[in-house]
CSV table of N, CA and C in Angstrom, one decimal:
chain,number,residue,atom,x,y,z
A,1,MET,N,238.9,180.9,181.4
A,1,MET,CA,239.6,182.2,180.1
A,1,MET,C,240.6,181.8,179.8
A,2,LEU,N,241.5,182.3,178.6
A,2,LEU,CA,242.3,182.5,178.4
A,2,LEU,C,242.9,184.0,178.3
A,3,LYS,N,243.7,184.6,179.3
A,3,LYS,CA,244.6,185.5,179.8
A,3,LYS,C,245.8,186.1,178.1
A,4,LEU,N,245.3,187.5,176.9
A,4,LEU,CA,246.0,187.1,177.0
A,4,LEU,C,246.9,188.6,177.8
A,5,PRO,N,248.3,188.5,176.8
A,5,PRO,CA,249.2,189.7,177.2
A,5,PRO,C,248.2,191.4,176.3
A,6,HIS,N,248.8,192.1,177.4
A,6,HIS,CA,247.8,193.3,176.8
A,6,HIS,C,248.6,193.7,175.4
A,7,SER,N,249.4,193.1,174.6
A,7,SER,CA,249.5,193.7,172.8
A,7,SER,C,248.6,192.9,172.0
A,8,ALA,N,248.2,191.9,173.0
A,8,ALA,CA,247.0,190.9,172.0
A,8,ALA,C,245.6,191.6,171.9
A,9,ARG,N,245.7,192.5,173.3
A,9,ARG,CA,244.5,193.4,173.2
A,9,ARG,C,243.4,194.5,172.3
A,10,LYS,N,244.8,194.6,171.7
A,10,LYS,CA,245.2,196.7,171.7
A,10,LYS,C,244.9,196.7,170.0
A,11,VAL,N,243.8,196.9,169.5
A,11,VAL,CA,244.0,196.9,167.7
A,11,VAL,C,244.7,197.4,167.2
A,12,HIS,N,245.7,195.9,166.0
A,12,HIS,CA,246.9,196.5,165.1
A,12,HIS,C,245.5,196.6,163.8
A,13,ILE,N,244.7,196.0,163.3
A,13,ILE,CA,244.7,196.5,162.2
A,13,ILE,C,243.3,197.3,162.4
A,14,LYS,N,242.8,197.8,161.5
A,14,LYS,CA,241.5,198.5,161.2
A,14,LYS,C,240.9,198.8,159.6
A,15,MET,N,239.3,198.2,159.2
A,15,MET,CA,238.9,198.6,158.4
A,15,MET,C,238.7,199.9,158.4
A,16,VAL,N,238.3,200.5,157.2
A,16,VAL,CA,238.0,202.0,156.6
A,16,VAL,C,237.2,202.5,157.5
A,17,ASP,N,235.6,201.3,157.7
A,17,ASP,CA,234.6,201.6,158.3
A,17,ASP,C,234.9,201.3,160.3
A,18,VAL,N,233.9,200.8,161.0
A,18,VAL,CA,233.8,200.2,162.8
A,18,VAL,C,234.1,199.5,161.9
A,19,HIS,N,235.3,198.1,161.8
A,19,HIS,CA,235.4,196.7,161.8
A,19,HIS,C,236.7,196.9,162.4
A,20,ARG,N,236.9,196.0,163.4
A,20,ARG,CA,238.9,196.4,163.9
A,20,ARG,C,238.7,194.4,164.4
A,21,VAL,N,239.7,194.9,164.3
A,21,VAL,CA,240.3,193.6,164.0
A,21,VAL,C,241.8,193.2,165.3
A,22,LEU,N,241.2,192.8,165.9
A,22,LEU,CA,242.6,192.0,167.2
A,22,LEU,C,243.2,190.8,166.5
A,23,PRO,N,244.9,191.3,167.1
A,23,PRO,CA,245.6,190.0,166.4
A,23,PRO,C,245.3,188.1,166.9
A,24,PHE,N,244.7,187.9,167.9
A,24,PHE,CA,244.2,186.7,168.3
A,24,PHE,C,242.9,186.5,167.6
A,25,VAL,N,242.4,187.6,166.1
A,25,VAL,CA,241.3,187.3,165.4
A,25,VAL,C,241.5,187.1,164.3
A,26,LEU,N,242.9,187.9,163.3
A,26,LEU,CA,243.4,187.6,162.4
A,26,LEU,C,244.6,186.5,162.5
A,27,LEU,N,245.2,185.8,163.9
A,27,LEU,CA,245.1,184.9,163.5
A,27,LEU,C,244.3,183.3,163.3
A,28,LYS,N,243.4,183.2,164.1
A,28,LYS,CA,242.2,182.8,164.4
A,28,LYS,C,241.4,183.0,162.6
A,29,LYS,N,241.9,183.9,161.9
A,29,LYS,CA,241.0,183.1,160.1
A,29,LYS,C,242.6,183.1,159.1
A,30,THR,N,244.0,183.2,159.4
A,30,THR,CA,244.9,182.9,158.8
A,30,THR,C,244.7,181.6,159.0
A,31,LEU,N,244.8,181.0,160.4
A,31,LEU,CA,244.9,179.9,160.4
A,31,LEU,C,244.0,178.7,159.7
A,32,VAL,N,243.0,179.4,159.6
A,32,VAL,CA,241.5,178.4,158.9
A,32,VAL,C,241.7,178.7,157.5
A,33,ILE,N,242.1,180.1,156.7
A,33,ILE,CA,242.4,180.1,155.4
A,33,ILE,C,243.2,179.3,154.7
A,34,GLY,N,244.4,179.2,156.0
A,34,GLY,CA,245.5,178.1,155.2
A,34,GLY,C,245.0,177.0,155.4
A,35,ARG,N,244.4,176.6,156.2
A,35,ARG,CA,243.8,175.7,155.9
A,35,ARG,C,243.2,174.7,154.2
A,36,LEU,N,241.9,175.8,154.7
A,36,LEU,CA,240.8,176.0,152.9
A,36,LEU,C,242.5,176.2,152.0
A,37,MET,N,243.1,176.6,152.4
A,37,MET,CA,244.5,176.5,151.0
A,37,MET,C,245.2,175.3,150.8
A,38,GLU,N,245.6,174.3,151.5
A,38,GLU,CA,245.8,173.5,151.5
A,38,GLU,C,245.3,172.8,150.4
A,39,GLN,N,244.2,173.0,150.3
A,39,GLN,CA,243.0,171.7,149.8
A,39,GLN,C,242.9,172.2,147.7
A,40,VAL,N,243.0,173.3,148.3
A,40,VAL,CA,242.8,174.2,146.8
A,40,VAL,C,243.9,173.8,145.9
A,41,ALA,N,245.3,174.7,146.0
A,41,ALA,CA,246.0,174.4,145.6
A,41,ALA,C,247.2,173.7,146.3
A,42,ASN,N,248.7,172.9,145.5
A,42,ASN,CA,249.3,173.0,145.7
A,42,ASN,C,250.1,173.2,146.4
A,43,ARG,N,251.4,172.5,147.5
A,43,ARG,CA,252.3,173.4,147.6
A,43,ARG,C,253.5,174.2,146.1
A,44,GLY,N,253.8,175.4,146.9
A,44,GLY,CA,254.8,176.0,146.1
A,44,GLY,C,254.1,176.8,145.1
A,45,GLU,N,252.7,176.3,145.0
A,45,GLU,CA,252.3,177.0,143.7
A,45,GLU,C,251.5,178.0,143.6
A,46,ILE,N,251.5,178.4,143.0
A,46,ILE,CA,251.5,180.7,142.6
A,46,ILE,C,249.7,180.8,143.3
A,47,VAL,N,249.2,181.4,143.7
A,47,VAL,CA,248.1,181.7,143.7
A,47,VAL,C,247.0,183.0,143.6
A,48,GLY,N,246.8,182.7,142.5
A,48,GLY,CA,246.0,184.9,142.7
A,48,GLY,C,245.5,184.7,143.3
A,49,VAL,N,244.9,186.6,144.1
A,49,VAL,CA,244.6,186.8,145.0
A,49,VAL,C,243.7,188.4,144.4
A,50,LEU,N,242.3,187.8,144.1
A,50,LEU,CA,241.5,188.9,143.7
A,50,LEU,C,240.7,189.1,144.8
A,51,LEU,N,240.8,190.4,145.5
A,51,LEU,CA,240.1,190.5,146.7
A,51,LEU,C,240.2,191.6,147.2
A,52,PRO,N,239.6,192.3,147.5
A,52,PRO,CA,240.1,193.8,147.2
A,52,PRO,C,240.5,194.2,149.1
A,53,ASN,N,240.6,195.4,148.9
A,53,ASN,CA,242.1,195.1,150.0
A,53,ASN,C,241.0,195.1,151.5
A,54,ILE,N,240.9,194.5,152.2
A,54,ILE,CA,240.0,194.3,153.7
A,54,ILE,C,241.2,192.9,154.2
A,55,ILE,N,240.5,193.3,155.5
A,55,ILE,CA,240.9,192.3,156.6
A,55,ILE,C,241.1,191.0,155.8
A,56,PRO,N,239.7,190.2,155.3
A,56,PRO,CA,239.6,188.9,155.3
A,56,PRO,C,241.2,189.0,153.9
A,57,THR,N,241.1,189.4,153.2
A,57,THR,CA,242.9,189.5,152.4
A,57,THR,C,243.9,189.5,152.9
A,58,VAL,N,244.1,189.9,153.6
A,58,VAL,CA,245.3,190.1,154.7
A,58,VAL,C,245.7,188.5,155.6
A,59,ALA,N,243.8,188.1,155.5
A,59,ALA,CA,244.2,186.8,156.0
A,59,ALA,C,244.3,185.8,155.3
A,60,LEU,N,244.3,185.6,154.4
A,60,LEU,CA,244.3,184.7,152.8
A,60,LEU,C,245.9,184.9,152.6
A,61,VAL,N,246.3,186.5,152.7
A,61,VAL,CA,247.5,186.3,152.0
A,61,VAL,C,248.6,185.1,152.8
A,62,LEU,N,247.9,185.8,154.6
A,62,LEU,CA,248.7,185.3,155.5
A,62,LEU,C,249.0,183.8,155.2
A,63,GLY,N,247.4,183.4,155.4
A,63,GLY,CA,247.3,181.6,155.1
A,63,GLY,C,248.0,181.0,154.4
A,64,CYS,N,248.0,182.2,153.2
A,64,CYS,CA,248.8,180.8,152.0
A,64,CYS,C,250.7,180.9,151.8
A,65,SER,N,250.3,181.8,152.6
A,65,SER,CA,252.6,181.5,153.2
A,65,SER,C,252.4,180.9,153.8
A,66,ARG,N,251.7,181.1,155.5
A,66,ARG,CA,252.1,179.7,155.8
A,66,ARG,C,251.8,178.8,155.8
A,67,VAL,N,251.2,178.2,154.8
A,67,VAL,CA,251.0,176.6,153.7
A,67,VAL,C,251.9,176.7,152.6
A,68,GLY,N,252.8,177.9,152.3
A,68,GLY,CA,253.7,177.1,151.5
A,68,GLY,C,253.0,178.1,149.9
A,69,ARG,N,252.1,177.6,149.3
A,69,ARG,CA,251.4,178.7,149.0
A,69,ARG,C,252.3,180.3,148.6
A,70,VAL,N,252.5,180.0,146.9
A,70,VAL,CA,252.4,182.2,147.1
A,70,VAL,C,251.4,182.6,146.9
A,71,PRO,N,251.1,183.4,147.4
A,71,PRO,CA,250.2,185.0,147.3
A,71,PRO,C,250.5,185.6,145.8
A,72,ALA,N,249.9,186.2,145.3
A,72,ALA,CA,249.8,187.2,144.0
A,72,ALA,C,248.7,188.5,144.2
A,73,MET,N,249.1,189.8,144.1
A,73,MET,CA,247.3,190.1,144.1
A,73,MET,C,247.6,190.8,143.5
A,74,LEU,N,246.2,190.5,142.4
A,74,LEU,CA,245.6,190.8,141.0
A,74,LEU,C,245.0,191.8,140.8
A,75,ASN,N,244.9,193.3,140.2
A,75,ASN,CA,244.7,193.9,140.5
A,75,ASN,C,243.1,193.8,139.0
A,76,TYR,N,241.7,194.0,140.2
A,76,TYR,CA,240.2,193.4,139.6
A,76,TYR,C,240.3,194.7,138.8
A,77,ALA,N,240.5,196.1,139.2
A,77,ALA,CA,240.3,196.9,138.2
A,77,ALA,C,241.1,197.8,136.7
A,78,ALA,N,242.1,197.1,136.6
A,78,ALA,CA,242.4,197.1,135.4
A,78,ALA,C,242.2,196.0,133.9
A,79,GLY,N,241.4,195.4,134.6
A,79,GLY,CA,240.5,194.7,133.4
A,79,GLY,C,240.7,193.8,133.2
A,80,PRO,N,239.9,192.4,132.3
A,80,PRO,CA,240.0,191.2,132.4
A,80,PRO,C,240.3,190.7,131.6
A,81,ASP,N,241.1,191.4,130.5
A,81,ASP,CA,242.6,191.4,129.8
A,81,ASP,C,244.0,191.4,130.7
A,82,ALA,N,244.1,192.9,131.2
A,82,ALA,CA,245.3,193.2,132.0
A,82,ALA,C,245.0,191.7,132.8
A,83,VAL,N,244.2,190.8,133.4
A,83,VAL,CA,244.2,190.0,134.9
A,83,VAL,C,244.7,188.7,134.2
A,84,ARG,N,244.5,188.5,133.6
A,84,ARG,CA,244.5,187.1,132.2
A,84,ARG,C,245.4,186.9,132.2
A,85,ASP,N,246.9,188.3,131.4
A,85,ASP,CA,247.9,188.4,131.2
A,85,ASP,C,249.1,188.6,132.3
A,86,ALA,N,248.9,189.1,133.3
A,86,ALA,CA,248.5,188.4,134.4
A,86,ALA,C,248.8,187.5,134.9
A,87,CYS,N,247.8,186.1,134.9
A,87,CYS,CA,248.0,185.5,135.0
A,87,CYS,C,248.4,184.3,134.4
A,88,VAL,N,248.8,184.8,133.3
A,88,VAL,CA,249.6,184.1,132.5
A,88,VAL,C,251.0,184.1,132.8
A,89,ALA,N,251.9,185.3,132.7
A,89,ALA,CA,253.2,186.1,132.6
A,89,ALA,C,253.7,185.1,134.3
A,90,ALA,N,252.8,185.3,135.6
A,90,ALA,CA,253.1,184.8,137.1
A,90,ALA,C,253.1,183.1,136.9
A,91,GLY,N,252.1,182.4,135.2
A,91,GLY,CA,251.7,181.3,136.2
A,91,GLY,C,250.9,180.7,136.9
A,92,ILE,N,250.0,181.9,137.3
A,92,ILE,CA,248.5,181.3,138.4
A,92,ILE,C,248.2,180.4,137.5
A,93,ARG,N,247.5,179.5,138.5
A,93,ARG,CA,246.6,178.4,138.1
A,93,ARG,C,245.1,178.4,138.2
A,94,THR,N,245.0,179.4,139.9
A,94,THR,CA,244.0,179.1,140.9
A,94,THR,C,244.4,180.9,141.1
A,95,ILE,N,242.8,181.6,141.4
A,95,ILE,CA,242.2,182.4,141.7
A,95,ILE,C,241.7,182.4,142.5
A,96,VAL,N,241.2,183.0,144.1
A,96,VAL,CA,241.3,182.9,144.8
A,96,VAL,C,240.4,184.7,145.2
């Protein structure tokens, strides 16, 4: 069995409800999402992130950064016109 250092067993990120994420779980999610992003967008491409502020969003932003994609958070509450304008201004061609 893998022995983790004491700090890796502490909860570092919590969602508003009862979900708790240990660092190695977040790392695993980040690595998987990073591999998926390699198939979706080219290196150096700006990727629009249109997700709520939850743990998978953190993993997506870290995963994009890890594989050389530039994550750009989009505010879905701003409405479709504002999101479209933000995509044009930032040169976003891919939205996740």
